[in-house]
């Protein structure tokens, strides 16, 4: 009998890549993927634990998915990923219909685990020091972009963060396996490769560091762009900056999480850099790669963040001038160090702080995007926008979403687009009506 498998993914790109890995494993075991949970006999949710809100949402979704088990008791309901690793057996206590809890290091044996879960509730949450899945072939989703996890885990232990506890120790894939994956992605027709890792630039395999890996990947024919996320500021070596500058396929964009502009907060977060060191790093990067676009992550309301700390962050964001920023309210994660510290910023004040930073960043992003008006950007074509099939979109080299009139461009091509207008979230080519694209959701399909 054919076995049908449904998967839903939450969280970051690493989870998206892990879901593709699981799809690869299940494909080889004879499963066929289906797009609706009602059609599946195995339902898997790949989860995130980064903030409480993420877990709440997933609990809600699991509640809905348990209906399928009521109607069809043979269905296997599995929870994978970071929340599975975080809560382990507790997840089964809270949602007794869950048959399988599998953490990020258990995917190699996924088909066997599912078979076990048909017989009895199964828990596979042992973290590994060596598992990288480098030899497994993921079933990648169609599109122009291929995710390649080049390292797993994290050894930084920022005090707010659950990742080191749910993804285990840092380990890198062998360089030849990474390069084989890049070549394989190119052969499958992907045009952009995104190297993934929680501290992606801490990559090391013997003599091959992150800089050397970029240089080697840059030589793979067929690939137009090589991106990576997220680098840690303290691992951003001059060698890596130099490699970014020299590699033709590495575009001028860098996501460089800051978290806070206040040294007191950075130190309690255990980020291992000061704001001064961070800004000097930014200077070196901008000198080496003129016109590079920077984006970042910021947390507001960390325990002990005073009004003055917050204002310091505000000023730092202004000085640095990010093209875009993801801003989060601090969320205590049981298990992470800072969860033991009393929260000093109440919800209302967190809301005030986040709203202010988001508003200011929106204005800043708009100004940055408007400064591109009149210039020509190189866009890697992704496909039609949701609103208008004759208007297509893609990313510029600076990773800005760019909308342009279709006129025969093909998916995966890099086309020049003259920027005629801008919103905080997108560049618009000549002939595109600005009003249609008020938010990024209007653009992306
Ligand atoms: N490895 C990346 C971050 C991964 S998590 C890095 O070190 O930069 C993505 C972002 O989520 C983080 O950059 C941080 O801004 C945010 N985040 C992580 N834990 C959080 C928490 N407990 N509360 C609020 N935001 C958090
Ligand atoms: Fe979390 Fe810090 Fe590791 Fe990033 S570097 S995953 S924020 S512990
Ligand atoms: Fe979430 Fe795990 Fe990614 S906690 S952000 S899915 S590494």
Short mmCIF file of C-alpha atoms in Angstrom, two decimals, residues 27-334:
data_model
loop_
_atom_site.label_atom_id
_atom_site.label_comp_id
_atom_site.label_asym_id
_atom_site.label_seq_id
_atom_site.Cartn_x
_atom_site.Cartn_y
_atom_site.Cartn_z
CA UNK A 27 10.73 9.49 -0.39
CA UNK A 28 13.43 6.83 -0.38
CA UNK A 29 11.34 4.78 2.06
CA UNK A 30 8.44 4.77 -0.44
CA UNK A 31 6.31 7.59 0.91
CA UNK A 32 4.53 10.04 -1.36
CA UNK A 33 4.06 13.62 -0.21
CA UNK A 34 0.53 15.02 -0.12
CA UNK A 35 -0.52 18.64 0.26
CA UNK A 36 -3.47 18.09 2.60
CA UNK A 37 -3.43 16.52 6.06
CA UNK A 38 -6.76 14.76 5.31
CA UNK A 39 -5.06 12.67 2.63
CA UNK A 40 -2.09 11.58 4.72
CA UNK A 41 -1.47 8.58 6.93
CA UNK A 42 1.55 10.26 8.46
CA UNK A 43 1.23 13.88 9.63
CA UNK A 44 4.38 15.59 10.75
CA UNK A 45 4.83 19.08 12.17
CA UNK A 46 8.37 20.48 12.15
CA UNK A 47 8.42 22.93 15.03
CA UNK A 48 10.19 25.99 16.45
CA UNK A 49 10.85 26.93 20.08
CA UNK A 50 12.56 30.29 19.71
CA UNK A 51 9.82 32.33 21.40
CA UNK A 52 6.83 31.34 23.51
CA UNK A 53 4.51 32.64 20.83
CA UNK A 54 5.94 30.10 18.36
CA UNK A 55 5.13 27.24 20.74
CA UNK A 56 1.63 28.55 21.47
CA UNK A 57 0.82 28.66 17.78
CA UNK A 58 2.05 25.12 17.29
CA UNK A 59 -0.01 23.84 20.24
CA UNK A 60 -3.04 25.38 18.59
CA UNK A 61 -2.22 23.71 15.30
CA UNK A 62 -1.58 20.33 16.93
CA UNK A 63 -5.01 20.59 18.54
CA UNK A 64 -6.53 20.96 15.08
CA UNK A 65 -4.51 18.13 13.61
CA UNK A 66 -5.59 15.66 16.32
CA UNK A 67 -9.01 15.66 14.60
CA UNK A 68 -7.53 13.52 11.86
CA UNK A 69 -6.69 10.87 14.42
CA UNK A 70 -10.23 10.85 15.73
CA UNK A 71 -11.61 10.21 12.25
CA UNK A 72 -8.85 7.85 11.14
CA UNK A 73 -7.22 6.22 14.19
CA UNK A 74 -4.42 4.65 12.10
CA UNK A 75 -2.92 8.04 11.31
CA UNK A 76 0.50 8.70 12.84
CA UNK A 77 0.89 12.22 14.26
CA UNK A 78 4.51 13.24 14.72
CA UNK A 79 6.19 16.34 16.08
CA UNK A 80 9.72 17.09 14.90
CA UNK A 81 12.15 19.95 15.39
CA UNK A 82 13.13 22.32 18.15
CA UNK A 83 9.92 22.33 20.20
CA UNK A 84 9.93 18.53 20.13
CA UNK A 85 13.48 18.56 21.49
CA UNK A 86 12.61 21.26 24.02
CA UNK A 87 9.55 19.56 25.52
CA UNK A 88 10.24 15.87 24.79
CA UNK A 89 7.90 13.63 26.81
CA UNK A 90 5.98 16.63 28.13
CA UNK A 91 4.66 17.17 24.64
CA UNK A 92 3.02 13.74 24.73
CA UNK A 93 1.55 14.45 28.15
CA UNK A 94 0.06 17.70 26.94
CA UNK A 95 -1.13 16.34 23.57
CA UNK A 96 -1.69 12.60 24.16
CA UNK A 97 -2.63 12.02 20.51
CA UNK A 98 0.99 12.60 19.49
CA UNK A 99 2.59 9.27 18.49
CA UNK A 100 6.11 10.43 17.68
CA UNK A 101 8.40 13.12 19.09
CA UNK A 102 11.62 13.42 17.13
CA UNK A 103 14.37 15.99 17.72
CA UNK A 104 16.63 17.64 15.10
CA UNK A 105 19.25 14.87 15.32
CA UNK A 106 16.82 11.98 14.81
CA UNK A 107 15.85 12.41 11.15
CA UNK A 108 18.21 9.82 9.67
CA UNK A 109 16.02 7.07 11.14
CA UNK A 110 12.71 8.80 10.48
CA UNK A 111 11.08 5.99 8.44
CA UNK A 112 11.92 3.42 11.14
CA UNK A 113 10.74 5.78 13.89
CA UNK A 114 7.40 6.17 12.13
CA UNK A 115 7.04 2.38 11.98
CA UNK A 116 7.78 2.16 15.69
CA UNK A 117 5.28 4.93 16.40
CA UNK A 118 2.53 2.85 14.70
CA UNK A 119 3.02 0.31 17.52
CA UNK A 120 3.67 2.54 20.52
CA UNK A 121 4.41 6.19 21.42
CA UNK A 122 7.98 6.87 20.32
CA UNK A 123 10.46 9.42 21.57
CA UNK A 124 13.74 10.09 19.70
CA UNK A 125 15.33 13.10 21.32
CA UNK A 126 18.94 12.17 21.79
CA UNK A 127 21.20 14.97 20.53
CA UNK A 128 24.31 13.97 18.62
CA UNK A 129 27.76 15.51 18.56
CA UNK A 130 28.47 14.27 15.05
CA UNK A 131 25.27 14.03 13.00
CA UNK A 132 25.34 16.45 10.06
CA UNK A 133 23.22 14.56 7.47
CA UNK A 134 25.86 15.66 4.97
CA UNK A 135 25.57 12.41 3.01
CA UNK A 136 21.76 12.48 2.70
CA UNK A 137 20.04 13.93 -0.34
CA UNK A 138 17.20 16.32 0.54
CA UNK A 139 14.08 16.61 -1.62
CA UNK A 140 14.27 20.33 -2.34
CA UNK A 141 11.19 22.42 -3.10
CA UNK A 142 10.97 23.93 -6.58
CA UNK A 143 12.15 27.47 -7.02
CA UNK A 144 15.39 29.32 -7.62
CA UNK A 145 16.82 28.91 -4.11
CA UNK A 146 18.43 25.84 -2.56
CA UNK A 147 19.06 25.69 1.20
CA UNK A 148 22.25 23.96 2.25
CA UNK A 149 22.85 23.48 5.98
CA UNK A 150 26.63 23.66 6.26
CA UNK A 151 26.78 23.38 10.02
CA UNK A 152 24.42 22.38 12.80
CA UNK A 153 23.99 23.33 16.44
CA UNK A 154 25.43 26.28 18.31
CA UNK A 155 28.08 26.70 21.01
CA UNK A 156 27.49 30.38 21.76
CA UNK A 157 24.89 30.05 24.52
CA UNK A 158 23.53 33.58 24.32
CA UNK A 159 21.62 33.80 27.59
CA UNK A 160 18.20 34.40 25.99
CA UNK A 161 18.44 31.60 23.46
CA UNK A 162 17.09 28.06 23.44
CA UNK A 163 18.91 26.95 20.27
CA UNK A 164 22.04 25.41 21.87
CA UNK A 165 19.78 23.27 24.07
CA UNK A 166 17.54 22.04 21.26
CA UNK A 167 20.05 21.75 18.43
CA UNK A 168 23.07 20.63 20.39
CA UNK A 169 26.76 21.28 19.85
CA UNK A 170 28.20 23.04 16.86
CA UNK A 171 29.45 20.75 14.07
CA UNK A 172 30.28 21.36 10.42
CA UNK A 173 29.63 19.24 7.36
CA UNK A 174 32.71 17.97 5.53
CA UNK A 175 33.63 20.54 2.87
CA UNK A 176 33.45 18.02 0.02
CA UNK A 177 29.89 17.14 1.05
CA UNK A 178 28.90 20.82 1.05
CA UNK A 179 30.42 21.29 -2.41
CA UNK A 180 28.73 18.16 -3.68
CA UNK A 181 25.41 19.57 -2.48
CA UNK A 182 26.11 22.87 -4.26
CA UNK A 183 26.93 21.00 -7.48
CA UNK A 184 23.85 18.85 -7.07
CA UNK A 185 21.67 21.93 -6.55
CA UNK A 186 23.17 23.49 -9.69
CA UNK A 187 22.48 20.31 -11.65
CA UNK A 188 18.85 20.37 -10.44
CA UNK A 189 18.53 23.89 -11.86
CA UNK A 190 18.75 25.99 -8.71
CA UNK A 191 20.33 29.39 -9.27
CA UNK A 192 20.93 30.50 -5.71
CA UNK A 193 22.45 28.57 -2.84
CA UNK A 194 21.94 29.70 0.74
CA UNK A 195 24.39 28.33 3.30
CA UNK A 196 22.64 27.84 6.62
CA UNK A 197 23.83 27.59 10.19
CA UNK A 198 23.07 29.25 13.52
CA UNK A 199 26.60 30.65 13.47
CA UNK A 200 27.21 29.91 9.82
CA UNK A 201 30.55 31.71 9.65
CA UNK A 202 31.95 29.54 12.47
CA UNK A 203 32.09 26.80 9.81
CA UNK A 204 35.27 24.76 9.86
CA UNK A 205 36.33 21.43 8.38
CA UNK A 206 40.05 20.93 9.00
CA UNK A 207 41.83 23.61 6.97
CA UNK A 208 38.66 24.76 5.28
CA UNK A 209 37.13 27.70 7.11
CA UNK A 210 34.07 29.69 6.09
CA UNK A 211 36.10 31.99 3.81
CA UNK A 212 37.65 29.05 1.98
CA UNK A 213 34.26 27.37 1.62
CA UNK A 214 32.85 30.51 -0.04
CA UNK A 215 35.81 30.63 -2.40
CA UNK A 216 35.35 26.98 -3.39
CA UNK A 217 31.58 27.29 -3.80
CA UNK A 218 32.06 30.40 -5.92
CA UNK A 219 33.73 28.23 -8.56
CA UNK A 220 30.72 25.91 -9.04
CA UNK A 221 29.25 26.60 -12.50
CA UNK A 222 25.51 27.18 -12.94
CA UNK A 223 24.98 28.93 -9.61
CA UNK A 224 24.37 32.68 -9.89
CA UNK A 225 24.34 33.63 -6.21
CA UNK A 226 25.68 32.32 -2.93
CA UNK A 227 24.13 33.69 0.26
CA UNK A 228 24.40 32.64 3.88
CA UNK A 229 22.59 33.15 7.20
CA UNK A 230 23.14 33.85 10.10
CA UNK A 231 26.71 34.90 10.68
CA UNK A 232 27.76 35.79 14.23
CA UNK A 233 29.60 39.13 14.48
CA UNK A 234 32.38 37.63 16.57
CA UNK A 235 33.11 34.97 13.92
CA UNK A 236 33.23 37.47 11.07
CA UNK A 237 36.93 37.31 10.23
CA UNK A 238 38.80 39.57 7.84
CA UNK A 239 39.35 36.46 5.73
CA UNK A 240 35.58 36.00 5.45
CA UNK A 241 35.05 39.67 4.58
CA UNK A 242 37.77 39.44 1.99
CA UNK A 243 36.22 36.28 0.51
CA UNK A 244 32.82 37.98 0.33
CA UNK A 245 34.42 40.90 -1.48
CA UNK A 246 36.30 38.70 -3.94
CA UNK A 247 33.72 36.02 -4.70
CA UNK A 248 31.76 37.08 -7.75
CA UNK A 249 28.65 35.12 -6.75
CA UNK A 250 28.41 36.39 -3.17
CA UNK A 251 26.08 39.40 -3.43
CA UNK A 252 26.43 42.62 -1.41
CA UNK A 253 24.05 41.77 1.42
CA UNK A 254 24.71 40.66 4.97
CA UNK A 255 22.36 39.76 7.80
CA UNK A 256 24.34 40.61 10.91
CA UNK A 257 22.30 40.22 14.11
CA UNK A 258 23.04 42.98 16.63
CA UNK A 259 20.38 42.18 19.32
CA UNK A 260 21.06 45.36 21.32
CA UNK A 261 23.08 48.56 21.03
CA UNK A 262 23.82 48.74 24.76
CA UNK A 263 27.03 47.19 26.08
CA UNK A 264 25.41 46.40 29.42
CA UNK A 265 22.65 44.44 27.68
CA UNK A 266 25.02 42.80 25.17
CA UNK A 267 27.15 41.61 28.03
CA UNK A 268 24.20 40.11 29.93
CA UNK A 269 23.07 38.52 26.67
CA UNK A 270 26.55 37.04 26.38
CA UNK A 271 26.93 38.21 22.79
CA UNK A 272 30.75 38.50 23.19
CA UNK A 273 31.08 41.80 21.29
CA UNK A 274 30.65 45.42 22.32
CA UNK A 275 28.75 47.93 20.23
CA UNK A 276 32.05 49.55 19.39
CA UNK A 277 33.50 46.28 18.08
CA UNK A 278 30.33 45.65 16.10
CA UNK A 279 30.45 49.09 14.49
CA UNK A 280 34.12 48.74 13.64
CA UNK A 281 33.28 45.42 12.01
CA UNK A 282 30.56 47.14 9.99
CA UNK A 283 33.09 49.75 8.90
CA UNK A 284 35.52 47.08 7.70
CA UNK A 285 32.72 45.31 5.83
CA UNK A 286 31.56 48.52 4.15
CA UNK A 287 35.07 49.44 3.17
CA UNK A 288 35.64 46.02 1.59
CA UNK A 289 32.21 45.76 -0.06
CA UNK A 290 30.95 49.22 -1.05
CA UNK A 291 27.17 49.48 -1.23
CA UNK A 292 26.58 46.36 0.85
CA UNK A 293 23.07 46.16 2.35
CA UNK A 294 22.86 45.21 6.02
CA UNK A 295 19.98 43.67 7.91
CA UNK A 296 19.78 42.66 11.56
CA UNK A 297 17.87 41.14 14.47
CA UNK A 298 17.01 43.17 17.58
CA UNK A 299 15.43 42.11 20.88
CA UNK A 300 13.57 44.65 23.01
CA UNK A 301 12.71 44.21 26.68
CA UNK A 302 15.55 41.91 27.69
CA UNK A 303 15.74 41.61 31.51
CA UNK A 304 17.29 44.79 32.88
CA UNK A 305 16.95 46.78 29.64
CA UNK A 306 16.49 50.35 30.88
CA UNK A 307 15.00 53.23 28.99
CA UNK A 308 18.55 54.46 28.41
CA UNK A 309 19.68 51.04 27.09
CA UNK A 310 16.76 51.11 24.70
CA UNK A 311 17.58 54.64 23.53
CA UNK A 312 21.16 53.49 22.97
CA UNK A 313 19.87 50.70 20.71
CA UNK A 314 17.71 53.21 18.86
CA UNK A 315 20.67 55.47 18.21
CA UNK A 316 22.89 52.54 17.19
CA UNK A 317 20.33 51.39 14.59
CA UNK A 318 20.20 54.91 13.29
CA UNK A 319 23.98 55.25 13.03
CA UNK A 320 24.44 51.85 11.39
CA UNK A 321 21.58 52.43 8.96
CA UNK A 322 20.20 48.96 8.27
CA UNK A 323 18.33 48.27 5.06
CA UNK A 324 15.94 46.12 7.10
CA UNK A 325 15.56 44.64 10.58
CA UNK A 326 13.65 41.89 12.37
CA UNK A 327 12.65 43.17 15.80
CA UNK A 328 11.38 40.87 18.55
CA UNK A 329 9.96 41.24 22.03
CA UNK A 330 12.04 39.32 24.54
CA UNK A 331 10.43 36.01 25.41
CA UNK A 332 11.82 33.99 28.34
CA UNK A 333 12.62 30.42 27.28
CA UNK A 334 12.61 27.90 30.13
#
